[in-house]
XYZ file of C-alpha atoms in Angstrom:
369
model
C 145.194 193.180 87.371
C 141.866 192.817 88.174
C 140.112 190.011 86.574
C 136.576 188.879 85.871
C 135.813 185.477 85.173
C 132.283 184.814 83.946
C 130.477 181.192 83.973
C 126.971 179.883 83.323
C 126.699 177.791 86.339
C 127.813 178.904 89.747
C 129.279 175.639 91.090
C 131.729 175.227 87.716
C 133.513 178.275 89.229
C 134.774 175.819 91.862
C 134.664 172.387 90.565
C 135.989 173.360 87.169
C 137.779 176.709 87.306
C 138.874 176.296 90.678
C 142.484 175.533 89.892
C 142.703 178.547 87.334
C 141.276 180.839 89.806
C 143.776 179.918 92.274
C 146.748 180.214 89.800
C 145.552 183.737 88.776
C 144.970 184.684 92.646
C 148.490 183.284 93.401
C 150.066 185.351 90.469
C 148.990 188.619 92.263
C 145.884 189.502 90.650
C 142.736 190.384 92.022
C 139.874 187.808 90.744
C 136.292 187.760 91.067
C 133.858 184.883 89.765
C 130.517 186.059 88.124
C 127.724 183.580 87.682
C 124.199 182.480 88.712
C 123.765 181.645 92.464
C 122.998 177.947 91.524
C 124.260 176.581 94.900
C 124.377 178.523 98.315
C 128.004 177.367 99.086
C 129.511 178.699 96.133
C 130.287 182.216 97.633
C 131.720 180.412 100.704
C 134.016 178.255 98.757
C 135.128 181.116 96.288
C 135.806 183.329 99.385
C 138.208 180.742 101.109
C 140.439 181.063 97.862
C 140.330 184.763 98.241
C 137.922 185.360 95.464
C 134.773 187.402 95.513
C 131.657 186.035 93.789
C 128.949 188.340 92.009
C 125.581 186.695 91.290
C 123.904 187.368 87.637
C 120.884 186.001 86.379
C 121.979 183.829 83.234
C 119.569 180.872 82.422
C 121.791 178.382 80.816
C 119.194 176.774 78.462
C 116.469 178.314 76.145
C 116.505 181.672 74.002
C 114.118 183.800 75.722
C 115.108 187.213 74.155
C 113.684 189.296 77.232
C 115.573 187.186 79.888
C 118.716 187.194 77.767
C 118.636 190.763 77.385
C 118.227 191.230 80.975
C 121.116 189.092 81.506
C 123.174 191.108 79.264
C 122.195 194.495 80.956
C 122.938 192.833 84.477
C 126.629 191.846 83.319
C 127.214 195.134 81.919
C 126.141 197.093 85.327
C 128.454 194.604 87.146
C 131.414 195.214 84.930
C 130.897 198.944 84.784
C 130.855 198.943 88.551
C 133.808 196.799 89.116
C 135.823 197.988 86.363
C 138.027 194.827 85.765
C 140.908 194.861 83.443
C 140.080 191.598 81.978
C 137.151 189.723 81.455
C 137.026 186.070 80.609
C 134.188 184.039 79.776
C 133.199 180.286 79.182
C 130.208 178.522 78.048
C 127.861 179.716 75.182
C 125.851 182.165 77.043
C 128.487 183.920 78.898
C 130.803 183.811 75.902
C 128.261 185.802 73.887
C 126.553 188.048 76.617
C 129.746 188.496 78.660
C 131.759 189.565 75.685
C 129.120 191.910 74.696
C 128.615 193.468 78.208
C 132.516 193.613 78.474
C 132.576 195.857 75.411
C 129.681 198.114 76.568
C 131.375 198.547 79.702
C 134.688 199.532 78.045
C 137.013 196.586 79.099
C 139.746 196.676 76.559
C 141.013 192.826 77.406
C 138.220 190.387 76.413
C 139.054 186.787 76.304
C 136.726 183.663 75.664
C 137.056 180.006 76.476
C 135.137 177.975 74.017
C 134.383 174.629 76.184
C 132.227 172.635 73.570
C 129.803 173.613 70.883
C 126.735 172.274 72.540
C 123.443 171.307 70.992
C 123.478 174.205 68.739
C 126.053 172.775 66.795
C 125.151 169.332 66.806
C 122.942 169.396 63.773
C 123.501 172.172 61.283
C 120.660 171.496 58.869
C 117.106 170.258 59.001
C 114.952 171.256 62.174
C 117.898 172.755 63.870
C 119.333 174.653 61.286
C 117.797 178.166 62.387
C 119.134 177.663 65.861
C 122.547 176.856 64.227
C 122.502 180.137 62.149
C 121.194 182.181 65.189
C 123.926 181.267 67.497
C 126.670 181.130 64.895
C 125.996 184.704 64.108
C 125.691 185.765 67.679
C 129.288 184.061 68.159
C 130.433 186.011 65.250
C 129.164 189.309 66.691
C 130.488 188.726 70.325
C 133.764 187.354 69.511
C 134.624 190.134 67.250
C 135.344 192.302 70.478
C 137.630 189.648 71.859
C 141.301 190.065 72.093
C 141.802 186.206 71.922
C 139.750 183.215 71.951
C 140.614 179.790 73.515
C 139.740 176.523 72.416
C 139.644 173.057 74.070
C 140.490 170.987 70.899
C 141.815 171.960 67.155
C 138.413 170.731 65.627
C 136.397 173.133 67.124
C 138.958 176.016 66.428
C 139.058 174.862 62.662
C 135.212 174.676 62.568
C 135.015 178.448 63.864
C 137.455 179.717 61.375
C 135.910 177.771 58.387
C 132.478 179.330 59.355
C 134.071 182.832 59.518
C 133.145 183.153 63.105
C 136.506 183.972 64.073
C 137.911 187.130 62.243
C 140.967 186.424 60.490
C 144.039 187.542 62.456
C 142.264 186.990 65.744
C 144.565 185.172 68.228
C 143.710 181.808 69.384
C 145.145 178.824 71.214
C 144.155 175.268 71.787
C 144.447 174.708 75.665
C 144.028 170.919 75.834
C 140.871 171.330 77.726
C 140.722 172.605 81.076
C 143.035 170.227 82.635
C 143.090 167.561 85.651
C 144.115 168.215 89.230
C 146.157 165.016 89.346
C 146.601 165.775 93.178
C 142.885 165.392 93.680
C 142.332 162.599 90.940
C 145.089 160.125 92.183
C 145.935 156.806 90.650
C 144.187 153.920 92.496
C 144.359 149.985 92.290
C 142.112 148.119 89.655
C 139.568 145.780 90.667
C 140.945 142.125 89.568
C 137.888 140.460 90.260
C 134.906 141.814 88.248
C 135.302 143.982 85.161
C 133.323 147.208 85.817
C 132.723 149.578 82.705
C 131.570 153.109 84.019
C 130.316 156.057 82.000
C 129.546 159.237 83.964
C 127.313 161.563 81.979
C 124.448 164.089 81.731
C 121.630 161.848 80.466
C 121.793 163.355 77.053
C 121.528 161.432 73.593
C 124.321 163.506 72.162
C 126.708 162.196 74.949
C 126.240 158.488 73.573
C 124.404 157.241 76.856
C 121.933 155.266 74.603
C 124.831 153.514 72.655
C 126.678 152.864 76.063
C 123.296 151.071 77.347
C 122.629 149.054 74.024
C 126.257 147.784 74.057
C 126.130 146.763 77.786
C 122.825 145.105 77.586
C 124.245 143.070 74.625
C 127.486 142.329 76.509
C 125.500 141.498 79.903
C 123.759 138.551 78.073
C 126.978 137.161 76.860
C 128.875 138.028 80.206
C 126.745 138.270 83.088
C 129.225 138.763 85.663
C 130.552 142.089 83.884
C 129.114 145.146 85.297
C 128.142 148.181 83.412
C 127.310 151.881 85.522
C 125.836 154.961 83.892
C 126.360 157.497 86.485
C 124.964 161.176 85.879
C 121.779 163.202 86.314
C 118.709 163.775 84.322
C 119.239 166.736 82.209
C 115.726 168.135 80.799
C 115.562 169.463 77.303
C 115.161 168.365 73.643
C 118.085 165.953 73.923
C 117.373 164.542 77.134
C 116.925 160.634 77.755
C 113.629 159.746 79.386
C 113.071 158.222 82.624
C 111.100 155.427 81.086
C 114.112 154.449 78.660
C 116.524 154.700 81.755
C 114.249 152.391 83.932
C 114.358 149.713 80.923
C 118.277 149.905 80.709
C 118.073 149.297 84.612
C 115.611 146.222 84.151
C 118.332 144.674 81.909
C 121.241 144.883 84.528
C 122.601 148.289 83.882
C 123.286 150.132 87.202
C 121.831 153.779 86.912
C 122.294 155.341 90.286
C 121.772 159.085 89.209
C 124.548 161.894 90.084
C 127.066 161.431 92.975
C 128.713 164.108 94.869
C 132.254 162.854 94.513
C 133.055 160.760 91.337
C 136.309 159.733 92.614
C 134.613 156.745 94.248
C 133.137 155.509 91.038
C 136.385 155.869 89.082
C 138.221 153.840 91.738
C 135.652 151.178 91.459
C 135.763 150.971 87.679
C 137.940 148.608 85.432
C 137.720 150.881 82.206
C 136.134 154.188 81.446
C 133.582 154.546 78.455
C 132.309 157.757 77.000
C 130.689 157.228 73.385
C 130.058 161.026 73.093
C 129.103 162.661 69.475
C 131.253 165.822 70.303
C 133.179 167.467 73.279
C 135.232 170.412 74.254
C 137.515 168.217 76.105
C 135.563 165.710 78.303
C 136.699 166.145 81.779
C 135.334 162.762 83.035
C 137.816 161.197 80.548
C 140.700 163.222 81.678
C 139.687 162.256 85.592
C 139.672 158.801 84.447
C 142.980 158.794 82.958
C 144.320 160.614 86.249
C 143.354 157.886 88.124
C 144.929 155.169 85.809
C 141.908 153.947 83.596
C 141.940 152.723 80.187
C 139.479 154.683 77.964
C 137.069 153.759 75.347
C 135.663 156.817 73.581
C 134.724 158.071 70.192
C 136.907 159.316 67.320
C 135.264 162.630 67.244
C 136.150 166.030 68.102
C 137.553 166.678 71.675
C 137.259 163.046 72.280
C 139.642 161.486 69.804
C 142.798 163.335 71.361
C 142.389 161.747 74.733
C 143.243 158.270 73.153
C 146.397 157.316 71.568
C 144.705 154.150 69.631
C 145.902 150.858 71.159
C 148.024 152.467 73.811
C 145.624 153.998 76.537
C 142.475 152.843 74.817
C 140.242 152.472 71.768
C 138.384 154.869 69.644
C 135.119 153.993 67.826
C 132.945 155.664 65.442
C 130.205 157.863 66.808
C 126.546 156.166 66.911
C 128.040 152.865 66.406
C 126.971 150.242 68.720
C 128.635 147.022 67.331
C 131.891 148.751 67.375
C 131.451 150.103 70.678
C 130.769 146.661 72.006
C 133.690 145.285 70.333
C 135.853 147.657 71.959
C 134.712 146.843 75.400
C 134.732 143.263 74.758
C 138.529 143.152 74.151
C 138.770 144.316 78.136
C 136.400 141.264 79.301
C 138.451 138.817 76.812
C 141.994 140.093 77.714
C 141.860 141.568 81.390
C 145.628 142.456 81.464
C 144.842 145.087 78.828
C 143.012 147.381 81.354
C 146.306 147.453 83.529
C 148.680 148.319 80.711
C 146.405 150.515 79.019
C 145.650 152.465 82.359
C 149.302 152.831 83.247
C 149.691 154.779 79.456
C 146.574 157.056 80.347
C 148.076 158.033 83.766
C 151.335 158.972 81.687
C 149.515 160.744 79.144
C 147.421 162.618 81.451
C 150.620 163.982 83.160
C 152.057 164.896 80.201
C 149.454 166.641 78.301
C 146.591 167.350 80.530
C 148.059 168.247 83.997
C 145.983 171.190 85.139
C 149.261 173.263 86.009
C 150.365 172.962 82.431
C 147.051 173.901 81.057
C 146.639 177.008 83.312
C 150.091 177.950 82.303
C 149.049 178.014 78.867
C 145.987 180.143 79.680
C 147.734 182.562 81.703
C 150.145 183.104 79.134
C 147.978 183.549 76.271
C 145.935 186.112 78.381
C 149.139 187.768 79.381
C 148.885 187.138 82.886
């Protein structure tokens, strides 16, 4: 079959979907990746895997009707010219406009992957109610034409069904995230000298980075030798953390080095991985930390809660609760042995549930590939 995979960010085709694209190629299918040309090396990296790259103008943020209509028409033209047998889209705009474009182009086998609900679903009343209703209705229209819809956690699937976004009888599956390449994110020994607590995230409020910083500043006053690292880029938008606030965290002893090229060095240097997010599809950074043998502290929130077996490979805390987050982190300072035993449990759990090869098998079986 000829398969077109549509994403909203070019490098994600390599970094996040690379193993899936390779699996499709190895199964004998012809595969092309469609996304904005956000990075000039994406076409070359995909070509090395035998996958064609096609650039398309999709703006990840904002709801400009004229630009979004242009994206829809560009996608429709691409799909009409290339005539894929199957279209798979992931992230919000590619799912909506990719599904509609595939329908307009006459593609019969249309699939979508809901990788998280994002800012529009973070608050369904008040100031963001109009945005929520708009995106909900756009999802409902686009997914009507899908043969099947994949979710990364059961909470998101349940919400789409309760809201009537997914029509009755529509085929769905929970894939356990995008999986983690355990040959790339390999286990590494723990630092036994200084406890290092790491959070890797875009600097957004709904990722829980403010709660991480507040808990870290409090613990830093009690345990000056403990280290706290918040690694990730500034992400402009309504949910963004200001540069001034990040500077205050740094003045209080929190290390905020910005984005890094390869997170494996950061994971190898940490003792425990922390992600206090309000909601995720399935957080890749947590899976990568588990694959390297790290204990996890995260929230009892959709997408996050499935990654932790409470008291076995880590702890779950309520969202937005700095005090409970601080207590969970402090357990590893008071009992250094927990990081080792829970890290071993994380590694076993990742291999059992989140290995990318198992996840890709689920995806390809669901799509009939």
